Amino acid sequence: MRAVVFDRFGGPEVLHVGEVPEPAAGPGQVRVRVEAVPLNAFDGKVRSGAMESVFTTALPGVPGLEVAGVVDQVGDGAAGVAVGDRVTGWTSRGAAELAVLDRWAAVSDGVDPVQASALPVVGETARRALRILGVRSGETLLVHGASGGVGGLATQLAVAAGVRVVGTASAANQERVAAYGATPTTYGPGLVDRVRALVPVVDAVLDTSGAGVLPDSIELRGGTDRVLTLTDPAAHALGVEFSERSEPSSADLAELVGLVSRGQVSVPVAAVLPLAEAARGQELVDGGHAGGKVVLVP
């Protein structure tokens, strides 16, 4: 079958379309005919060889951590799913015509496969961050990177829960943050004063940007308590909590799919590209300023 592959470690240019064996659904798994597969920053780290000190990647490698597609094979013991069902979920080697899922959720007919495919990784991350921070209705949350994938979804979920959100983003993305129901402001010098002019107190801070905003965040919060970053390694030196351990949940994903189907939340999508343009897509992701998910369609 066709897949995006890399035969050696390197930059995005090593990605190309090749032929790999078809996978098969094992016990408790399903196989899908892929409709959409996002690229993530983690895919870039694996492809570059940066993760080889943590685990070994067998070559040829295939990126893709999440997909949406139509079930065409059901493994033994996989309950509540049948051939022909539309699903989205977590996988490995997903940038291909076929992929095997370990965890998934059903996708209703009204949900676009590109949007469905964009939910598993950012949805898990956004929900995990909000749970760690324990934000409650009536509190004020400062979200750095509120126009991006994780930051944007966390902003929407918090607003839906009755939380007041101040969201930082570039000047070009202020309208998007406002559309999410948050109060937008920009990055850069004077951030502390700008936020204090908007809200009297900041109860919690979520940094999804990695833009060096932790010192200002600590000042606004009045300490490191309830300040969380998902991206900034300076957290350890500053005494700020850093969260990167994924906790996939099919139940949480199903709830997010439901919110999308009702038009209550969405994940920003920066680009939809064919498999043949995977290198360009991964270059956008690796640059860190795509402005949303980059999704491949077979």
Short mmCIF file of C-alpha atoms in Angstrom, two decimals:
data_model
loop_
_atom_site.label_atom_id
_atom_site.label_comp_id
_atom_site.label_asym_id
_atom_site.label_seq_id
_atom_site.Cartn_x
_atom_site.Cartn_y
_atom_site.Cartn_z
CA MET A 1 0.00 0.00 0.00
CA ARG A 2 1.03 3.64 -0.41
CA ALA A 3 2.43 5.45 2.61
CA VAL A 4 4.58 8.42 3.54
CA VAL A 5 7.98 6.94 4.44
CA PHE A 6 11.47 7.95 5.47
CA ASP A 7 14.35 5.59 4.74
CA ARG A 8 16.88 7.60 6.74
CA PHE A 9 16.80 10.20 9.50
CA GLY A 10 16.95 13.85 8.54
CA GLY A 11 14.89 16.91 7.73
CA PRO A 12 11.39 16.96 6.21
CA GLU A 13 12.93 16.43 2.78
CA VAL A 14 13.53 12.74 3.58
CA LEU A 15 9.77 12.12 3.51
CA HIS A 16 8.40 10.63 0.32
CA VAL A 17 5.63 8.31 -0.84
CA GLY A 18 6.58 4.64 -1.03
CA GLU A 19 5.14 1.14 -0.73
CA VAL A 20 4.90 -0.69 2.62
CA PRO A 21 3.12 -3.91 3.66
CA GLU A 22 -0.53 -3.65 4.68
CA PRO A 23 -1.08 -3.83 8.46
CA ALA A 24 -3.64 -6.17 10.02
CA ALA A 25 -5.91 -5.56 13.00
CA GLY A 26 -4.80 -7.53 16.04
CA PRO A 27 -6.83 -8.40 19.15
CA GLY A 28 -8.82 -5.42 20.37
CA GLN A 29 -7.85 -3.33 17.34
CA VAL A 30 -9.53 -2.06 14.20
CA ARG A 31 -8.05 -1.28 10.81
CA VAL A 32 -9.31 1.70 8.86
CA ARG A 33 -9.07 2.96 5.32
CA VAL A 34 -7.56 6.34 6.13
CA GLU A 35 -9.49 9.47 5.13
CA ALA A 36 -7.27 12.03 6.91
CA VAL A 37 -4.07 11.98 8.98
CA PRO A 38 -2.54 15.02 10.71
CA LEU A 39 1.20 15.55 11.11
CA ASN A 40 2.49 16.42 14.58
CA ALA A 41 5.67 17.85 16.06
CA PHE A 42 6.44 14.43 17.52
CA ASP A 43 6.50 12.99 14.00
CA GLY A 44 9.25 15.46 13.17
CA LYS A 45 11.29 14.47 16.21
CA VAL A 46 11.09 10.79 15.29
CA ARG A 47 11.94 11.46 11.65
CA SER A 48 14.95 13.58 12.59
CA GLY A 49 16.39 10.82 14.78
CA ALA A 50 16.05 12.91 17.93
CA MET A 51 14.07 10.15 19.67
CA GLU A 52 16.55 7.33 18.99
CA SER A 53 18.04 7.71 22.47
CA VAL A 54 14.57 6.97 23.89
CA PHE A 55 13.37 4.24 21.52
CA THR A 56 14.49 2.70 18.25
CA THR A 57 12.59 3.44 15.04
CA ALA A 58 12.60 0.66 12.46
CA LEU A 59 13.23 1.96 8.93
CA PRO A 60 11.47 2.64 6.71
CA GLY A 61 9.54 4.76 9.18
CA VAL A 62 6.01 6.07 8.64
CA PRO A 63 4.71 9.16 10.50
CA GLY A 64 1.16 9.60 11.77
CA LEU A 65 -0.15 9.38 15.34
CA GLU A 66 -3.85 9.93 14.70
CA VAL A 67 -6.25 9.27 11.84
CA ALA A 68 -9.88 9.34 10.82
CA GLY A 69 -11.19 6.69 8.50
CA VAL A 70 -13.66 3.92 7.72
CA VAL A 71 -13.28 0.56 9.47
CA ASP A 72 -12.49 -2.26 7.05
CA GLN A 73 -11.22 -4.90 9.49
CA VAL A 74 -12.15 -5.68 13.11
CA GLY A 75 -9.77 -7.60 15.37
CA ASP A 76 -10.83 -10.25 17.87
CA GLY A 77 -12.39 -8.72 20.96
CA ALA A 78 -12.89 -5.26 19.52
CA ALA A 79 -16.40 -4.48 20.76
CA GLY A 80 -18.98 -1.97 19.65
CA VAL A 81 -17.56 -1.40 16.18
CA ALA A 82 -18.23 -2.91 12.76
CA VAL A 83 -16.86 -2.77 9.24
CA GLY A 84 -18.10 0.41 7.57
CA ASP A 85 -18.13 2.52 10.75
CA ARG A 86 -16.45 5.94 10.62
CA VAL A 87 -14.00 6.42 13.49
CA THR A 88 -11.12 8.58 14.67
CA GLY A 89 -8.38 7.61 17.07
CA TRP A 90 -4.76 7.00 17.94
CA THR A 91 -2.41 4.96 15.81
CA SER A 92 1.18 4.67 14.66
CA ARG A 93 2.38 4.73 11.07
CA GLY A 94 -0.90 6.40 10.15
CA ALA A 95 0.22 8.37 7.08
CA ALA A 96 -0.83 5.58 4.75
CA GLU A 97 -3.81 4.16 2.94
CA LEU A 98 -4.53 1.79 5.84
CA ALA A 99 -3.85 2.15 9.58
CA VAL A 100 -4.51 0.15 12.75
CA LEU A 101 -6.10 1.85 15.78
CA ASP A 102 -5.79 0.78 19.43
CA ARG A 103 -8.21 3.42 20.77
CA TRP A 104 -10.94 5.18 18.86
CA ALA A 105 -14.33 6.88 18.95
CA ALA A 106 -17.21 6.80 16.50
CA VAL A 107 -17.60 9.75 14.12
CA SER A 108 -21.06 10.90 13.09
CA ASP A 109 -21.80 11.51 9.42
CA GLY A 110 -21.96 15.27 9.90
CA VAL A 111 -18.34 15.57 11.05
CA ASP A 112 -15.72 16.23 8.39
CA PRO A 113 -12.93 13.60 8.44
CA VAL A 114 -10.23 16.30 8.47
CA GLN A 115 -11.73 17.83 11.61
CA ALA A 116 -12.26 14.39 13.17
CA SER A 117 -8.66 13.37 12.52
CA ALA A 118 -7.40 16.53 14.22
CA LEU A 119 -9.06 15.70 17.56
CA PRO A 120 -7.19 12.83 19.28
CA VAL A 121 -3.81 14.42 20.06
CA VAL A 122 -4.85 18.03 20.71
CA GLY A 123 -8.03 16.92 22.46
CA GLU A 124 -6.18 14.68 24.91
CA THR A 125 -3.57 17.37 25.55
CA ALA A 126 -6.08 20.18 26.09
CA ARG A 127 -8.25 18.13 28.45
CA ARG A 128 -5.23 16.90 30.41
CA ALA A 129 -3.98 20.47 30.85
CA LEU A 130 -7.34 21.76 32.08
CA ARG A 131 -7.66 18.86 34.53
CA ILE A 132 -4.18 19.48 35.95
CA LEU A 133 -4.95 23.18 36.41
CA GLY A 134 -8.38 22.42 37.88
CA VAL A 135 -9.99 25.54 36.41
CA ARG A 136 -13.55 26.15 37.51
CA SER A 137 -16.47 28.28 36.40
CA GLY A 138 -15.98 31.91 37.42
CA GLU A 139 -12.17 31.71 37.42
CA THR A 140 -9.81 33.44 34.99
CA LEU A 141 -7.41 31.39 32.85
CA LEU A 142 -4.56 32.86 30.83
CA VAL A 143 -3.79 30.75 27.74
CA HIS A 144 -0.60 31.37 25.79
CA GLY A 145 -0.93 30.25 22.19
CA ALA A 146 -4.71 30.49 22.25
CA SER A 147 -5.03 30.46 18.45
CA GLY A 148 -3.15 27.18 17.96
CA GLY A 149 -4.37 23.60 18.05
CA VAL A 150 -4.04 22.73 21.75
CA GLY A 151 -4.38 26.30 23.00
CA GLY A 152 -7.40 26.98 20.85
CA LEU A 153 -9.24 23.85 21.93
CA ALA A 154 -8.34 24.41 25.61
CA THR A 155 -9.68 27.94 25.27
CA GLN A 156 -12.98 26.76 23.81
CA LEU A 157 -13.43 24.03 26.42
CA ALA A 158 -12.68 26.44 29.26
CA VAL A 159 -15.07 29.07 27.93
CA ALA A 160 -17.78 26.41 27.57
CA ALA A 161 -17.22 25.52 31.25
CA GLY A 162 -17.83 29.12 32.36
CA VAL A 163 -14.18 30.11 32.72
CA ARG A 164 -13.07 33.61 31.69
CA VAL A 165 -10.14 33.21 29.30
CA VAL A 166 -7.51 35.73 28.26
CA GLY A 167 -5.69 34.34 25.25
CA THR A 168 -2.36 35.47 23.83
CA ALA A 169 -1.65 35.13 20.12
CA SER A 170 0.05 36.97 17.30
CA ALA A 171 -1.52 40.16 15.98
CA ALA A 172 -2.79 38.24 12.94
CA ASN A 173 -4.75 35.78 15.10
CA GLN A 174 -6.54 38.11 17.52
CA GLU A 175 -9.89 37.68 15.77
CA ARG A 176 -9.66 33.89 15.99
CA VAL A 177 -9.08 34.06 19.75
CA ALA A 178 -12.03 36.41 20.15
CA ALA A 179 -14.20 34.04 18.10
CA TYR A 180 -13.40 31.33 20.64
CA GLY A 181 -15.01 33.47 23.33
CA ALA A 182 -11.76 34.65 24.93
CA THR A 183 -10.34 38.11 25.43
CA PRO A 184 -7.35 38.36 23.07
CA THR A 185 -4.03 40.11 23.59
CA THR A 186 -0.63 39.94 21.94
CA TYR A 187 2.72 38.54 22.98
CA GLY A 188 5.82 40.59 23.63
CA PRO A 189 7.06 43.37 25.90
CA GLY A 190 4.38 44.84 28.13
CA LEU A 191 2.43 41.57 28.39
CA VAL A 192 2.05 41.80 32.16
CA ASP A 193 0.59 45.30 31.96
CA ARG A 194 -1.73 44.38 29.09
CA VAL A 195 -3.15 41.38 30.95
CA ARG A 196 -3.58 43.34 34.19
CA ALA A 197 -5.50 45.99 32.29
CA LEU A 198 -7.91 43.27 31.12
CA VAL A 199 -8.47 41.22 34.29
CA PRO A 200 -7.93 41.90 38.00
CA VAL A 201 -6.54 38.46 38.78
CA VAL A 202 -5.21 35.40 36.95
CA ASP A 203 -6.22 32.14 38.65
CA ALA A 204 -4.31 29.78 36.35
CA VAL A 205 -1.97 29.90 33.36
CA LEU A 206 -1.59 27.42 30.49
CA ASP A 207 1.41 27.85 28.19
CA THR A 208 1.11 26.02 24.89
CA SER A 209 3.40 28.41 23.02
CA GLY A 210 6.90 27.81 24.38
CA ALA A 211 7.53 31.49 23.63
CA GLY A 212 9.46 32.28 26.81
CA VAL A 213 6.38 33.55 28.65
CA LEU A 214 6.87 31.71 31.95
CA PRO A 215 8.51 34.58 33.90
CA ASP A 216 5.62 36.91 32.99
CA SER A 217 3.15 34.13 33.78
CA ILE A 218 4.62 33.64 37.26
CA GLU A 219 4.43 37.37 37.89
CA LEU A 220 0.78 37.51 36.81
CA ARG A 221 -0.12 34.46 38.87
CA GLY A 222 1.87 35.62 41.90
CA GLY A 223 3.87 32.38 42.05
CA THR A 224 4.31 29.07 40.29
CA ASP A 225 1.15 27.42 41.65
CA ARG A 226 -1.33 26.58 38.85
CA VAL A 227 1.09 27.58 36.11
CA LEU A 228 1.49 24.78 33.56
CA THR A 229 3.52 24.55 30.36
CA LEU A 230 3.35 21.90 27.68
CA THR A 231 6.31 23.16 25.69
CA ASP A 232 8.90 25.21 27.61
CA PRO A 233 11.86 23.25 29.09
CA ALA A 234 12.69 26.30 31.23
CA ALA A 235 9.85 25.10 33.47
CA HIS A 236 12.14 22.87 35.53
CA ALA A 237 14.53 25.68 36.44
CA LEU A 238 11.63 28.01 37.27
CA GLY A 239 9.68 25.50 39.37
CA VAL A 240 6.77 25.38 36.94
CA GLU A 241 4.90 22.15 36.18
CA PHE A 242 5.63 20.59 32.79
CA SER A 243 3.21 18.02 31.38
CA GLU A 244 3.95 15.81 28.38
CA ARG A 245 2.69 12.35 29.34
CA SER A 246 -0.21 11.39 27.09
CA GLU A 247 -3.29 9.72 28.61
CA PRO A 248 -5.53 8.71 25.65
CA SER A 249 -9.19 8.09 26.49
CA SER A 250 -11.78 6.84 24.02
CA ALA A 251 -14.55 8.23 26.24
CA ASP A 252 -13.01 11.72 26.24
CA LEU A 253 -12.53 11.53 22.48
CA ALA A 254 -16.15 10.52 21.95
CA GLU A 255 -17.25 13.52 23.99
CA LEU A 256 -15.09 15.83 21.88
CA VAL A 257 -16.49 14.38 18.65
CA GLY A 258 -19.94 15.15 20.01
CA LEU A 259 -18.98 18.75 20.75
CA VAL A 260 -17.64 19.12 17.21
CA SER A 261 -20.78 17.59 15.68
CA ARG A 262 -22.89 20.16 17.57
CA GLY A 263 -20.66 23.02 16.44
CA GLN A 264 -19.54 23.85 19.98
CA VAL A 265 -15.79 23.45 19.42
CA SER A 266 -13.42 23.09 16.47
CA VAL A 267 -9.72 22.56 15.87
CA PRO A 268 -8.00 25.09 13.59
CA VAL A 269 -6.66 23.46 10.43
CA ALA A 270 -3.87 25.33 8.67
CA ALA A 271 -3.46 23.13 5.60
CA VAL A 272 -4.87 20.03 3.93
CA LEU A 273 -2.36 18.36 1.61
CA PRO A 274 -2.02 15.13 -0.38
CA LEU A 275 0.38 12.44 0.82
CA ALA A 276 2.85 13.49 -1.86
CA GLU A 277 3.27 16.87 -0.12
CA ALA A 278 4.08 15.39 3.29
CA ALA A 279 7.53 17.00 3.31
CA ARG A 280 6.02 20.47 2.89
CA GLY A 281 3.45 19.71 5.55
CA GLN A 282 6.01 18.48 8.07
CA GLU A 283 8.14 21.55 7.37
CA LEU A 284 5.17 23.74 8.36
CA VAL A 285 4.70 21.74 11.56
CA ASP A 286 8.40 21.70 12.47
CA GLY A 287 8.54 25.47 12.06
CA GLY A 288 6.12 25.84 14.98
CA HIS A 289 3.99 28.55 13.39
CA ALA A 290 1.56 26.66 11.17
CA GLY A 291 -1.41 28.27 12.90
CA GLY A 292 -3.32 25.01 13.19
CA LYS A 293 -3.20 21.35 12.25
CA VAL A 294 -1.57 20.21 9.02
CA VAL A 295 -3.54 17.26 7.66
CA LEU A 296 -2.71 14.81 4.87
CA VAL A 297 -5.37 13.07 2.78
CA PRO A 298 -4.54 9.85 0.88
#
